[in-house]
Structure formats: structure tokens, C-alpha cells
Amino acid sequence: MTGFYQGRAWIELSRAALRHNVEQLQSLLPPNCVLMPAVKANAYGHGAVLIARELNALGINAFCVATVFEGIELRQGGIAGEILILGYTHPQYVPLLVQYHLTQTILDHRYALELNACGQIINVHIKLDTGMHRLGESCENLDKIQRIFACQFLRTTGVYTHLYEDDLTLPSNREAALTQGKAFYQAVGHLKHIGCQIPKVHILASSGLLHCSEIGGNYARAGIALYGQLSTNDEWKKAGVVLKPVLSLKARITLIREIAQGEGAGYGHQFQAKRNTKIAVAAIGYGDGIPRSLSNGVGAALVRGRVAPIVGRVCMDQTLLDVTDIPFAVSVDTAVFIGASGEQEITACDVAEQTETISNEVLSRLSTRLNRLVV
Ligand SMILES: *Cc1c(COP(=O)(O)O)cnc(C)c1O
């Protein structure tokens, strides 16, 4: 731990917050449903193996990832249970699916035939398109879906779909979700009727679990909510349960300098000191995932429980902060870019608002260069 804090920039993961979120989400699960956390994109920047290990320890034994190599990383990190790949895997990697016991999503009928032609038995979940029009065989093409079930080398262990409305706090969006659910169960019912074996079905992601859990299913593929966030502050406030942010993003202040009124700082001298200014250099930049669009005071960090606005342009490895009004700031202090310090807090949703995106993007872009530890 001590050694760790000698680092320049790092992520702290709160075990207590993660456990809290798991318990909150588990309290919402419909009958016969368990969590299948989405740990894709390095667990939304948190660190996939670290998060999945914590979840394994909490008794969670199903995960979803986006790619075959994300699945392999989990296995090499000792993660047990079912790992479902949500996205495309090239047929040449079928041997890896077998070797690492990964479950592949069937994207459509044509893709099923390609994988089947590899001649190695793999576990698959068939994705049905019920309106998102991204991945999935159309739920209306029952013949084609039946032919996927008939593929000799594909062992179908699940069927699922995905809701296209992300904010299910709005009644009209809930309506659309329920319509998708109906279309999904209609297709599933028909397939069962004609003799297809369907061990597991699933539909819900975070928003669905929070606001439409009556849609049911055997897995809830919760991602963002598990990390204690939702995509926006507005959704977070309307979640209905208290979600606690798991991640804090911190950097060391490596030096503090004073510049005189009228002097500039940073690339292009975009910052011009209107007064004598004390500037702290934080050892973190856009190469670590600090959005460059936070430059010139759009964003800030917290130092000693006070807000320190970003000065000039965020650089690849460094960010300048105005600490003129933070009297005791010293060059060994920590700057908190996401997380709490004293009474103040900056959430990933706050950063998302400042940079006109969603917290999911802010978090998933946090670089592998950052050290990560569970506290
Ligand atoms: C990313 C993803 C999820 C998780 O979504 P959250 O909104 O983060 O809970 C679930 N299902 C699929 C298909 C996804 O791509």
C-alpha cells in the first residue's frame, strides 16, 4: 500500500461501495434472476480482474464482457463462472472460446453458420433483436432462430435481448421496454413450443433492473449501476435505490509554483493570470483519461477539500490546477479528479456533464496506465 502511494496517478476502488451496490441491486432482482455484471471495457475503467474477483468473493458467478480477449483476461486472472461475450468474435478464435470456457453471443443466423462451420463445440447465447436494431437475429425470423438451435456444434445455453431506451424513468420509455419484453417472450414461447431447449433468458441492464424489473429473466446484466453511477446525474437521483460510487481517481501534486499577474501558463499560454497565482502540477493528463475538454477551467480537481480549477490546457501527462485560494496546499498533496475530498465531491456524472457525455464514457476511457487498488 505504501509503495502504491508513491505512484503518480491512481484509481481507488471502494470494496464497501461495491458490496453496497451489489446488495441494493440484488434486492431488486425478479424471481429466479441473478446478477451477470457487465465488466467490459476493463469494468468501465475500474479494472476488470480486480472487480470480478471482488464479485466472485460476493458469490457472483456470471459476467459479461465485450470481447474474447476481455474474457481471456478474466480467466487468466482466476475468475470463475460463466463469462458471456456480448460482441463479435472472429471464427478463427473459436479455439480460444473452447480453451477458456467462454460463451459466445450469436449475432444473427449467418454468424451462427460461420461459427458452426468451425466444427468445435462451443456454448452460445442467441441474441434476438426486439427493436434496438444493433445485434441479434430478428425475433420475427423464427425459422432462422430455430436453425441456429439446430446447429450441431453450438450448445445454446441462453437467449437474450437488449432494451434500446436507456432512461427508463420516463413512462413513454418504459412503455417501449415493456413492448420489447413482450416481443421477446413471444418468440421464446414459440421456440419452446416447437421443442427448442432454452436454459436461460435475459433482458435487463442497469436501467431495466432499476425501473422495469417486472420484465424478469434469469440474469440482469448490470454495468454502470454496479459501479455506483448511472449515465447522468439526473438518472442517478431518480434511481430509487442509493448507489455509491466505487471509483476515485487521484493524482499526486508534484510541484507548486507561483506566477505573477499577467503571466501565462501551459501550452499556448491559454491561461493568463489575472492575479498572482499559485499553480499546482498534478501528475495526470489526457493520456490517463482526463478529458482534454476539461481544459481552461471547465473542470476542476479537489485539493484539501477545496475546488481547484483546471488551468490552461490539460496535457497528456500533467494537468495544472489553480490552488491560489487553498492556503496550505503542498507538493505532496493529492488532487482528486473523481471522488470525495472533505465535504466536496466530483462524480463521474459531473465530469460527464462538463464534457457533454455520459459517465460510462468518462469511466471506460480511464487508461490502463493508472494504478488500481481496492481499499
Ligand atoms: C454494456 C451492456 C450492458 C450493461 O449496461 P449498463 O447500462 O451499463 O448496465 C448490458 N447488456 C449489453 C448487451 C451491453 O452491451
mmCIF file of C-alpha atoms and ligand atoms in Angstrom:
data_model
loop_
_atom_site.group_PDB
_atom_site.id
_atom_site.type_symbol
_atom_site.label_atom_id
_atom_site.label_comp_id
_atom_site.label_asym_id
_atom_site.label_seq_id
_atom_site.Cartn_x
_atom_site.Cartn_y
_atom_site.Cartn_z
ATOM 1 C CA MET A 1 0.000 0.000 0.000
ATOM 2 C CA THR A 2 2.718 2.471 0.959
ATOM 3 C CA GLY A 3 4.575 1.690 -2.238
ATOM 4 C CA PHE A 4 1.430 2.287 -4.158
ATOM 5 C CA TYR A 5 1.012 5.817 -2.938
ATOM 6 C CA GLN A 6 4.435 6.586 -4.316
ATOM 7 C CA GLY A 7 2.729 6.398 -7.714
ATOM 8 C CA ARG A 8 1.826 9.444 -9.784
ATOM 9 C CA ALA A 9 -1.845 8.802 -10.535
ATOM 10 C CA TRP A 10 -4.147 6.032 -9.437
ATOM 11 C CA ILE A 11 -7.644 4.655 -9.014
ATOM 12 C CA GLU A 12 -9.013 3.592 -5.639
ATOM 13 C CA LEU A 13 -11.881 1.104 -5.673
ATOM 14 C CA SER A 14 -14.145 1.010 -2.636
ATOM 15 C CA ARG A 15 -14.919 -2.576 -1.652
ATOM 16 C CA ALA A 16 -17.631 -1.337 0.724
ATOM 17 C CA ALA A 17 -19.344 0.689 -2.010
ATOM 18 C CA LEU A 18 -19.233 -2.246 -4.439
ATOM 19 C CA ARG A 19 -20.745 -4.582 -1.865
ATOM 20 C CA HIS A 20 -23.398 -1.984 -1.051
ATOM 21 C CA ASN A 21 -24.357 -1.629 -4.718
ATOM 22 C CA VAL A 22 -24.480 -5.402 -5.192
ATOM 23 C CA GLU A 23 -26.850 -5.709 -2.231
ATOM 24 C CA GLN A 24 -29.044 -2.852 -3.450
ATOM 25 C CA LEU A 25 -29.311 -4.327 -6.939
ATOM 26 C CA GLN A 26 -29.868 -7.845 -5.619
ATOM 27 C CA SER A 27 -32.829 -6.518 -3.627
ATOM 28 C CA LEU A 28 -34.437 -5.518 -6.930
ATOM 29 C CA LEU A 29 -33.915 -8.807 -8.785
ATOM 30 C CA PRO A 30 -37.033 -10.528 -10.059
ATOM 31 C CA PRO A 31 -37.577 -14.184 -9.020
ATOM 32 C CA ASN A 32 -35.055 -16.731 -10.400
ATOM 33 C CA CYS A 33 -32.752 -13.947 -11.517
ATOM 34 C CA VAL A 34 -29.108 -13.335 -10.588
ATOM 35 C CA LEU A 35 -26.663 -10.578 -11.444
ATOM 36 C CA MET A 36 -24.455 -11.012 -14.501
ATOM 37 C CA PRO A 37 -22.277 -7.919 -14.079
ATOM 38 C CA ALA A 38 -21.006 -6.210 -17.213
ATOM 39 C CA VAL A 39 -17.233 -5.931 -16.756
ATOM 40 C CA LYS A 40 -16.471 -4.957 -20.348
ATOM 41 C CA ALA A 41 -14.047 -2.131 -21.174
ATOM 42 C CA ASN A 42 -11.918 -3.028 -18.146
ATOM 43 C CA ALA A 43 -15.021 -2.948 -15.913
ATOM 44 C CA TYR A 44 -15.906 0.549 -17.121
ATOM 45 C CA GLY A 45 -12.350 1.621 -16.403
ATOM 46 C CA HIS A 46 -12.359 0.267 -12.858
ATOM 47 C CA GLY A 47 -10.156 -2.779 -13.568
ATOM 48 C CA ALA A 48 -11.873 -5.937 -14.794
ATOM 49 C CA VAL A 49 -9.951 -8.575 -12.864
ATOM 50 C CA LEU A 50 -9.996 -6.603 -9.602
ATOM 51 C CA ILE A 51 -13.741 -6.001 -9.824
ATOM 52 C CA ALA A 52 -14.594 -9.535 -10.963
ATOM 53 C CA ARG A 53 -12.512 -11.008 -8.122
ATOM 54 C CA GLU A 54 -14.423 -8.920 -5.598
ATOM 55 C CA LEU A 55 -17.682 -10.027 -7.185
ATOM 56 C CA ASN A 56 -16.625 -13.694 -7.210
ATOM 57 C CA ALA A 57 -15.948 -13.308 -3.470
ATOM 58 C CA LEU A 58 -19.502 -11.982 -3.045
ATOM 59 C CA GLY A 59 -20.842 -15.143 -4.677
ATOM 60 C CA ILE A 60 -21.388 -13.743 -8.152
ATOM 61 C CA ASN A 61 -20.619 -16.296 -10.836
ATOM 62 C CA ALA A 62 -21.679 -14.842 -14.158
ATOM 63 C CA PHE A 63 -20.136 -11.958 -16.078
ATOM 64 C CA CYS A 64 -20.391 -10.323 -19.437
ATOM 65 C CA VAL A 65 -17.605 -8.771 -21.483
ATOM 66 C CA ALA A 66 -17.426 -7.258 -24.946
ATOM 67 C CA THR A 67 -14.566 -9.233 -26.489
ATOM 68 C CA VAL A 68 -12.898 -12.628 -26.410
ATOM 69 C CA PHE A 69 -9.676 -11.096 -25.065
ATOM 70 C CA GLU A 70 -11.542 -9.440 -22.209
ATOM 71 C CA GLY A 71 -12.872 -12.902 -21.379
ATOM 72 C CA ILE A 72 -9.395 -14.419 -21.513
ATOM 73 C CA GLU A 73 -8.047 -11.680 -19.221
ATOM 74 C CA LEU A 74 -10.645 -12.632 -16.619
ATOM 75 C CA ARG A 75 -9.815 -16.328 -16.861
ATOM 76 C CA GLN A 76 -6.094 -15.629 -16.585
ATOM 77 C CA GLY A 77 -6.931 -13.556 -13.502
ATOM 78 C CA GLY A 78 -8.583 -16.611 -11.966
ATOM 79 C CA ILE A 79 -12.210 -15.603 -12.422
ATOM 80 C CA ALA A 80 -14.701 -18.453 -12.100
ATOM 81 C CA GLY A 81 -18.185 -18.832 -13.513
ATOM 82 C CA GLU A 82 -19.889 -18.144 -16.810
ATOM 83 C CA ILE A 83 -18.369 -15.440 -18.998
ATOM 84 C CA LEU A 84 -20.552 -14.252 -21.857
ATOM 85 C CA ILE A 85 -19.012 -12.331 -24.773
ATOM 86 C CA LEU A 86 -21.583 -9.752 -25.868
ATOM 87 C CA GLY A 87 -19.939 -8.807 -29.165
ATOM 88 C CA TYR A 88 -18.328 -10.203 -32.300
ATOM 89 C CA THR A 89 -15.610 -12.838 -32.146
ATOM 90 C CA HIS A 90 -13.846 -13.842 -35.371
ATOM 91 C CA PRO A 91 -14.339 -17.540 -36.170
ATOM 92 C CA GLN A 92 -10.550 -18.017 -36.066
ATOM 93 C CA TYR A 93 -10.788 -17.523 -32.278
ATOM 94 C CA VAL A 94 -13.235 -20.380 -31.717
ATOM 95 C CA PRO A 95 -10.414 -22.498 -30.221
ATOM 96 C CA LEU A 96 -9.931 -19.748 -27.595
ATOM 97 C CA LEU A 97 -13.632 -19.910 -26.712
ATOM 98 C CA VAL A 98 -13.181 -23.616 -26.073
ATOM 99 C CA GLN A 99 -9.872 -23.305 -24.212
ATOM 100 C CA TYR A 100 -11.113 -20.571 -21.852
ATOM 101 C CA HIS A 101 -14.715 -21.796 -21.456
ATOM 102 C CA LEU A 102 -16.225 -18.615 -22.812
ATOM 103 C CA THR A 103 -19.811 -18.298 -24.000
ATOM 104 C CA GLN A 104 -20.233 -16.534 -27.329
ATOM 105 C CA THR A 105 -23.197 -14.412 -28.379
ATOM 106 C CA ILE A 106 -24.763 -15.426 -31.681
ATOM 107 C CA LEU A 107 -25.218 -12.131 -33.528
ATOM 108 C CA ASP A 108 -27.510 -13.469 -36.247
ATOM 109 C CA HIS A 109 -28.265 -16.555 -38.308
ATOM 110 C CA ARG A 110 -25.404 -16.041 -40.762
ATOM 111 C CA TYR A 111 -22.887 -15.686 -37.914
ATOM 112 C CA ALA A 112 -24.181 -18.901 -36.313
ATOM 113 C CA LEU A 113 -23.414 -20.817 -39.505
ATOM 114 C CA GLU A 114 -19.890 -19.370 -39.613
ATOM 115 C CA LEU A 115 -19.133 -20.441 -36.042
ATOM 116 C CA ASN A 116 -20.769 -23.814 -36.527
ATOM 117 C CA ALA A 117 -18.567 -24.425 -39.557
ATOM 118 C CA CYS A 118 -15.509 -24.336 -37.276
ATOM 119 C CA GLY A 119 -16.538 -27.776 -36.038
ATOM 120 C CA GLN A 120 -15.727 -27.258 -32.369
ATOM 121 C CA ILE A 121 -18.443 -27.402 -29.720
ATOM 122 C CA ILE A 122 -18.969 -24.037 -28.034
ATOM 123 C CA ASN A 123 -21.535 -22.608 -25.618
ATOM 124 C CA VAL A 124 -23.609 -19.787 -27.064
ATOM 125 C CA HIS A 125 -26.364 -17.384 -26.121
ATOM 126 C CA ILE A 126 -28.534 -16.378 -29.060
ATOM 127 C CA LYS A 127 -29.267 -12.672 -29.225
ATOM 128 C CA LEU A 128 -32.657 -11.624 -30.512
ATOM 129 C CA ASP A 129 -33.306 -8.193 -31.957
ATOM 130 C CA THR A 130 -36.532 -6.872 -30.486
ATOM 131 C CA GLY A 131 -36.140 -3.260 -31.627
ATOM 132 C CA MET A 132 -32.647 -1.971 -30.830
ATOM 133 C CA HIS A 133 -31.572 -2.943 -34.376
ATOM 134 C CA ARG A 134 -27.960 -3.366 -33.337
ATOM 135 C CA LEU A 135 -27.024 -7.023 -32.763
ATOM 136 C CA GLY A 136 -29.345 -10.023 -32.806
ATOM 137 C CA GLU A 137 -31.379 -12.121 -35.179
ATOM 138 C CA SER A 138 -34.772 -10.525 -35.676
ATOM 139 C CA CYS A 139 -37.236 -12.033 -33.197
ATOM 140 C CA GLU A 140 -39.652 -12.408 -36.105
ATOM 141 C CA ASN A 141 -37.367 -14.781 -38.027
ATOM 142 C CA LEU A 142 -38.405 -17.826 -36.021
ATOM 143 C CA ASP A 143 -37.313 -20.237 -38.773
ATOM 144 C CA LYS A 144 -33.809 -18.842 -38.790
ATOM 145 C CA ILE A 145 -33.620 -18.880 -34.986
ATOM 146 C CA GLN A 146 -34.771 -22.492 -34.975
ATOM 147 C CA ARG A 147 -31.983 -23.307 -37.416
ATOM 148 C CA ILE A 148 -29.470 -21.738 -35.028
ATOM 149 C CA PHE A 149 -30.712 -24.128 -32.324
ATOM 150 C CA ALA A 150 -30.212 -26.978 -34.764
ATOM 151 C CA CYS A 151 -26.520 -26.156 -35.363
ATOM 152 C CA GLN A 152 -24.561 -29.250 -34.435
ATOM 153 C CA PHE A 153 -21.592 -27.536 -32.786
ATOM 154 C CA LEU A 154 -23.468 -24.739 -30.985
ATOM 155 C CA ARG A 155 -24.738 -25.544 -27.492
ATOM 156 C CA THR A 156 -27.365 -22.915 -26.804
ATOM 157 C CA THR A 157 -27.408 -22.157 -23.087
ATOM 158 C CA GLY A 158 -29.274 -18.863 -23.270
ATOM 159 C CA VAL A 159 -31.340 -16.436 -25.323
ATOM 160 C CA TYR A 160 -31.367 -12.712 -24.726
ATOM 161 C CA THR A 161 -32.222 -9.276 -25.985
ATOM 162 C CA HIS A 162 -31.320 -5.685 -25.120
ATOM 163 C CA LEU A 163 -33.551 -2.686 -24.434
ATOM 164 C CA TYR A 164 -32.966 0.386 -26.566
ATOM 165 C CA GLU A 165 -34.307 3.003 -24.159
ATOM 166 C CA ASP A 166 -31.613 3.908 -21.642
ATOM 167 C CA ASP A 167 -33.570 6.189 -19.302
ATOM 168 C CA LEU A 168 -36.453 4.048 -18.092
ATOM 169 C CA THR A 169 -37.589 6.619 -15.543
ATOM 170 C CA LEU A 170 -39.729 8.131 -18.314
ATOM 171 C CA PRO A 171 -43.162 6.475 -18.722
ATOM 172 C CA SER A 172 -43.036 6.503 -22.547
ATOM 173 C CA ASN A 173 -39.654 4.770 -22.474
ATOM 174 C CA ARG A 174 -40.961 2.181 -20.001
ATOM 175 C CA GLU A 175 -43.769 1.502 -22.448
ATOM 176 C CA ALA A 176 -41.252 0.815 -25.231
ATOM 177 C CA ALA A 177 -39.286 -1.504 -22.930
ATOM 178 C CA LEU A 178 -42.378 -3.478 -21.996
ATOM 179 C CA THR A 179 -43.233 -3.837 -25.692
ATOM 180 C CA GLN A 180 -39.753 -5.230 -26.355
ATOM 181 C CA GLY A 181 -40.167 -7.613 -23.414
ATOM 182 C CA LYS A 182 -43.455 -8.844 -24.836
ATOM 183 C CA ALA A 183 -41.920 -9.460 -28.283
ATOM 184 C CA PHE A 184 -39.033 -11.329 -26.672
ATOM 185 C CA TYR A 185 -41.183 -13.665 -24.575
ATOM 186 C CA GLN A 186 -43.469 -14.287 -27.505
ATOM 187 C CA ALA A 187 -40.515 -15.515 -29.566
ATOM 188 C CA VAL A 188 -39.156 -17.546 -26.645
ATOM 189 C CA GLY A 189 -42.575 -19.105 -26.040
ATOM 190 C CA HIS A 190 -42.855 -20.102 -29.668
ATOM 191 C CA LEU A 191 -39.360 -21.598 -29.734
ATOM 192 C CA LYS A 192 -40.073 -23.650 -26.603
ATOM 193 C CA HIS A 193 -43.337 -24.778 -28.122
ATOM 194 C CA ILE A 194 -41.541 -26.212 -31.145
ATOM 195 C CA GLY A 195 -39.067 -28.030 -28.906
ATOM 196 C CA CYS A 196 -36.067 -25.719 -28.536
ATOM 197 C CA GLN A 197 -34.320 -26.078 -25.176
ATOM 198 C CA ILE A 198 -33.757 -22.642 -23.626
ATOM 199 C CA PRO A 199 -31.993 -22.892 -20.238
ATOM 200 C CA LYS A 200 -31.644 -19.137 -19.545
ATOM 201 C CA VAL A 201 -33.210 -15.917 -20.809
ATOM 202 C CA HIS A 202 -32.164 -12.347 -20.061
ATOM 203 C CA ILE A 203 -33.089 -8.788 -20.976
ATOM 204 C CA LEU A 204 -32.318 -6.278 -18.261
ATOM 205 C CA ALA A 205 -29.287 -3.991 -17.964
ATOM 206 C CA SER A 206 -28.950 -1.357 -15.194
ATOM 207 C CA SER A 207 -31.849 0.878 -16.105
ATOM 208 C CA GLY A 208 -34.136 -2.079 -16.780
ATOM 209 C CA LEU A 209 -33.332 -3.605 -13.406
ATOM 210 C CA LEU A 210 -33.961 -0.315 -11.615
ATOM 211 C CA HIS A 211 -37.185 0.631 -13.349
ATOM 212 C CA CYS A 212 -38.633 -2.347 -15.271
ATOM 213 C CA SER A 213 -37.661 -5.399 -13.236
ATOM 214 C CA GLU A 214 -41.102 -6.915 -13.893
ATOM 215 C CA ILE A 215 -39.741 -7.840 -17.329
ATOM 216 C CA GLY A 216 -37.870 -10.595 -15.466
ATOM 217 C CA GLY A 217 -35.319 -13.031 -16.854
ATOM 218 C CA ASN A 218 -32.633 -15.224 -15.300
ATOM 219 C CA TYR A 219 -29.781 -12.709 -15.469
ATOM 220 C CA ALA A 220 -29.597 -8.958 -15.008
ATOM 221 C CA ARG A 221 -26.622 -7.631 -16.982
ATOM 222 C CA ALA A 222 -25.961 -4.665 -14.716
ATOM 223 C CA GLY A 223 -22.970 -2.498 -15.548
ATOM 224 C CA ILE A 224 -22.983 1.166 -14.690
ATOM 225 C CA ALA A 225 -25.285 0.872 -11.642
ATOM 226 C CA LEU A 226 -22.998 -1.681 -10.051
ATOM 227 C CA TYR A 227 -20.202 0.872 -10.152
ATOM 228 C CA GLY A 228 -22.452 3.222 -8.183
ATOM 229 C CA GLN A 229 -23.247 5.540 -11.056
ATOM 230 C CA LEU A 230 -25.826 5.969 -13.741
ATOM 231 C CA SER A 231 -25.188 7.622 -17.072
ATOM 232 C CA THR A 232 -26.290 11.075 -15.873
ATOM 233 C CA ASN A 233 -26.786 12.860 -12.545
ATOM 234 C CA ASP A 234 -30.487 13.059 -13.308
ATOM 235 C CA GLU A 235 -30.851 9.278 -13.665
ATOM 236 C CA TRP A 236 -28.683 8.741 -10.609
ATOM 237 C CA LYS A 237 -31.005 10.890 -8.480
ATOM 238 C CA LYS A 238 -34.058 9.014 -9.767
ATOM 239 C CA ALA A 239 -32.555 5.542 -9.274
ATOM 240 C CA GLY A 240 -34.895 4.598 -6.418
ATOM 241 C CA VAL A 241 -32.010 2.991 -4.533
ATOM 242 C CA VAL A 242 -28.865 4.612 -3.173
ATOM 243 C CA LEU A 243 -25.876 3.802 -5.372
ATOM 244 C CA LYS A 244 -22.416 4.610 -4.061
ATOM 245 C CA PRO A 245 -19.571 5.425 -6.480
ATOM 246 C CA VAL A 246 -16.928 2.696 -6.358
ATOM 247 C CA LEU A 247 -14.138 4.587 -8.105
ATOM 248 C CA SER A 248 -11.983 7.525 -7.056
ATOM 249 C CA LEU A 249 -9.415 8.989 -9.438
ATOM 250 C CA LYS A 250 -6.460 10.668 -7.788
ATOM 251 C CA ALA A 251 -3.124 12.158 -8.737
ATOM 252 C CA ARG A 252 -0.119 13.426 -6.883
ATOM 253 C CA ILE A 253 0.735 17.086 -6.932
ATOM 254 C CA THR A 254 4.351 17.052 -7.970
ATOM 255 C CA LEU A 255 5.175 20.719 -7.523
ATOM 256 C CA ILE A 256 3.638 24.058 -6.730
ATOM 257 C CA ARG A 257 4.813 27.302 -8.313
ATOM 258 C CA GLU A 258 3.748 30.929 -8.160
ATOM 259 C CA ILE A 259 3.288 33.020 -11.277
ATOM 260 C CA ALA A 260 2.779 36.771 -11.335
ATOM 261 C CA GLN A 261 -0.277 38.609 -12.577
ATOM 262 C CA GLY A 262 -0.085 38.918 -16.379
ATOM 263 C CA GLU A 263 1.964 35.742 -16.901
ATOM 264 C CA GLY A 264 0.662 32.771 -18.884
ATOM 265 C CA ALA A 265 0.778 29.032 -18.156
ATOM 266 C CA GLY A 266 0.595 25.835 -20.173
ATOM 267 C CA TYR A 267 0.506 25.201 -23.939
ATOM 268 C CA GLY A 268 -0.407 28.293 -25.921
ATOM 269 C CA HIS A 269 -0.486 30.276 -22.677
ATOM 270 C CA GLN A 270 -4.236 29.866 -22.782
ATOM 271 C CA PHE A 271 -4.255 30.670 -19.105
ATOM 272 C CA GLN A 272 -3.447 34.300 -18.324
ATOM 273 C CA ALA A 273 -3.042 35.098 -14.638
ATOM 274 C CA LYS A 274 -5.419 37.880 -13.607
ATOM 275 C CA ARG A 275 -3.739 37.961 -10.207
ATOM 276 C CA ASN A 276 -0.648 36.460 -8.646
ATOM 277 C CA THR A 277 -1.475 32.780 -8.926
ATOM 278 C CA LYS A 278 -0.338 29.620 -7.187
ATOM 279 C CA ILE A 279 -0.317 26.721 -9.619
ATOM 280 C CA ALA A 280 -0.153 23.040 -8.685
ATOM 281 C CA VAL A 281 1.077 20.495 -11.220
ATOM 282 C CA ALA A 282 -0.896 17.236 -10.974
ATOM 283 C CA ALA A 283 0.744 14.140 -12.464
ATOM 284 C CA ILE A 284 -2.191 13.073 -14.614
ATOM 285 C CA GLY A 285 -3.410 14.039 -18.078
ATOM 286 C CA TYR A 286 -5.472 13.046 -21.066
ATOM 287 C CA GLY A 287 -3.155 10.055 -21.530
ATOM 288 C CA ASP A 288 -4.707 8.770 -18.310
ATOM 289 C CA GLY A 289 -8.246 9.582 -19.387
ATOM 290 C CA ILE A 290 -8.720 13.120 -18.074
ATOM 291 C CA PRO A 291 -10.836 14.619 -20.880
ATOM 292 C CA ARG A 292 -8.939 17.413 -22.636
ATOM 293 C CA SER A 293 -12.232 19.256 -22.925
ATOM 294 C CA LEU A 294 -11.959 19.970 -19.177
ATOM 295 C CA SER A 295 -9.221 22.497 -20.053
ATOM 296 C CA ASN A 296 -9.375 26.185 -19.145
ATOM 297 C CA GLY A 297 -11.480 25.954 -16.026
ATOM 298 C CA VAL A 298 -14.245 23.759 -17.466
ATOM 299 C CA GLY A 299 -13.196 21.098 -14.965
ATOM 300 C CA ALA A 300 -11.556 21.043 -11.581
ATOM 301 C CA ALA A 301 -9.946 18.762 -9.024
ATOM 302 C CA LEU A 302 -10.290 18.733 -5.248
ATOM 303 C CA VAL A 303 -7.293 19.569 -3.078
ATOM 304 C CA ARG A 304 -7.634 19.506 0.705
ATOM 305 C CA GLY A 305 -11.416 19.535 0.374
ATOM 306 C CA ARG A 306 -11.402 22.647 -1.816
ATOM 307 C CA VAL A 307 -12.123 23.121 -5.517
ATOM 308 C CA ALA A 308 -9.014 23.759 -7.635
ATOM 309 C CA PRO A 309 -9.995 24.771 -11.203
ATOM 310 C CA ILE A 310 -8.021 23.352 -14.122
ATOM 311 C CA VAL A 311 -5.624 25.971 -15.521
ATOM 312 C CA GLY A 312 -4.876 26.130 -19.253
ATOM 313 C CA ARG A 313 -4.897 23.041 -21.418
ATOM 314 C CA VAL A 314 -4.859 19.528 -19.988
ATOM 315 C CA CYS A 315 -1.621 17.901 -21.227
ATOM 316 C CA MET A 316 -1.002 14.226 -21.960
ATOM 317 C CA ASP A 317 0.678 13.542 -18.613
ATOM 318 C CA GLN A 318 0.154 16.675 -16.492
ATOM 319 C CA THR A 319 -2.646 18.999 -15.523
ATOM 320 C CA LEU A 320 -2.249 22.439 -13.950
ATOM 321 C CA LEU A 321 -4.560 23.500 -11.117
ATOM 322 C CA ASP A 322 -5.224 26.891 -9.572
ATOM 323 C CA VAL A 323 -4.626 26.495 -5.831
ATOM 324 C CA THR A 324 -4.249 30.207 -5.027
ATOM 325 C CA ASP A 325 -7.170 30.022 -2.603
ATOM 326 C CA ILE A 326 -6.018 26.812 -0.940
ATOM 327 C CA PRO A 327 -3.507 28.209 1.545
ATOM 328 C CA PHE A 328 -1.874 25.043 2.842
ATOM 329 C CA ALA A 329 -1.608 23.150 -0.448
ATOM 330 C CA VAL A 330 1.812 21.497 -0.702
ATOM 331 C CA SER A 331 3.611 19.491 -3.300
ATOM 332 C CA VAL A 332 2.868 16.109 -1.741
ATOM 333 C CA ASP A 333 -0.889 16.650 -1.657
ATOM 334 C CA THR A 334 -3.322 14.534 -3.596
ATOM 335 C CA ALA A 335 -5.603 16.022 -6.233
ATOM 336 C CA VAL A 336 -8.938 14.216 -6.533
ATOM 337 C CA PHE A 337 -10.347 14.317 -10.070
ATOM 338 C CA ILE A 338 -13.225 11.926 -9.370
ATOM 339 C CA GLY A 339 -14.309 11.234 -5.809
ATOM 340 C CA ALA A 340 -14.654 12.967 -2.478
ATOM 341 C CA SER A 341 -12.322 15.235 -0.546
ATOM 342 C CA GLY A 342 -13.555 16.743 2.698
ATOM 343 C CA GLU A 343 -17.108 17.967 2.142
ATOM 344 C CA GLN A 344 -16.674 18.206 -1.634
ATOM 345 C CA GLU A 345 -17.281 15.539 -4.252
ATOM 346 C CA ILE A 346 -16.791 15.327 -8.013
ATOM 347 C CA THR A 347 -18.644 12.392 -9.550
ATOM 348 C CA ALA A 348 -18.092 10.770 -12.937
ATOM 349 C CA CYS A 349 -21.522 12.199 -13.833
ATOM 350 C CA ASP A 350 -20.261 15.706 -13.004
ATOM 351 C CA VAL A 351 -17.307 15.219 -15.338
ATOM 352 C CA ALA A 352 -19.689 13.808 -17.950
ATOM 353 C CA GLU A 353 -21.865 16.926 -17.716
ATOM 354 C CA GLN A 354 -18.842 19.189 -18.076
ATOM 355 C CA THR A 355 -17.691 17.285 -21.161
ATOM 356 C CA GLU A 356 -21.125 16.688 -22.700
ATOM 357 C CA THR A 357 -21.104 12.913 -22.498
ATOM 358 C CA ILE A 358 -22.229 10.162 -20.107
ATOM 359 C CA SER A 359 -20.381 8.779 -17.092
ATOM 360 C CA ASN A 360 -19.957 5.447 -18.896
ATOM 361 C CA GLU A 361 -17.641 7.104 -21.433
ATOM 362 C CA VAL A 362 -15.695 9.082 -18.831
ATOM 363 C CA LEU A 363 -15.055 5.929 -16.797
ATOM 364 C CA SER A 364 -14.349 3.482 -19.613
ATOM 365 C CA ARG A 365 -11.677 5.793 -21.051
ATOM 366 C CA LEU A 366 -9.595 5.718 -17.860
ATOM 367 C CA SER A 367 -6.285 4.392 -19.057
ATOM 368 C CA THR A 368 -4.518 1.180 -18.102
ATOM 369 C CA ARG A 369 -1.557 3.416 -17.206
ATOM 370 C CA LEU A 370 -3.307 4.244 -13.924
ATOM 371 C CA ASN A 371 -2.553 2.009 -10.967
ATOM 372 C CA ARG A 372 -5.647 0.465 -9.442
ATOM 373 C CA LEU A 373 -6.189 -0.782 -5.944
ATOM 374 C CA VAL A 374 -9.047 -1.929 -3.773
ATOM 375 C CA VAL A 375 -9.383 -0.040 -0.487
HETATM 376 C C1 LIG B 1 -22.989 -2.768 -21.786
HETATM 377 C C2 LIG B 1 -24.154 -3.679 -21.834
HETATM 378 C C3 LIG B 1 -24.875 -3.931 -20.660
HETATM 379 C C4 LIG B 1 -24.667 -3.183 -19.375
HETATM 380 O O1 LIG B 1 -25.309 -1.939 -19.488
HETATM 381 P P1 LIG B 1 -25.434 -0.908 -18.260
HETATM 382 O O2 LIG B 1 -26.356 0.128 -18.770
HETATM 383 O O3 LIG B 1 -24.072 -0.379 -18.004
HETATM 384 O O4 LIG B 1 -25.981 -1.661 -17.120
HETATM 385 C C5 LIG B 1 -25.874 -4.894 -20.739
HETATM 386 N N1 LIG B 1 -26.154 -5.526 -21.895
HETATM 387 C C6 LIG B 1 -25.487 -5.297 -23.038
HETATM 388 C C7 LIG B 1 -25.841 -6.037 -24.279
HETATM 389 C C8 LIG B 1 -24.479 -4.334 -23.050
HETATM 390 O O5 LIG B 1 -23.824 -4.080 -24.194
#
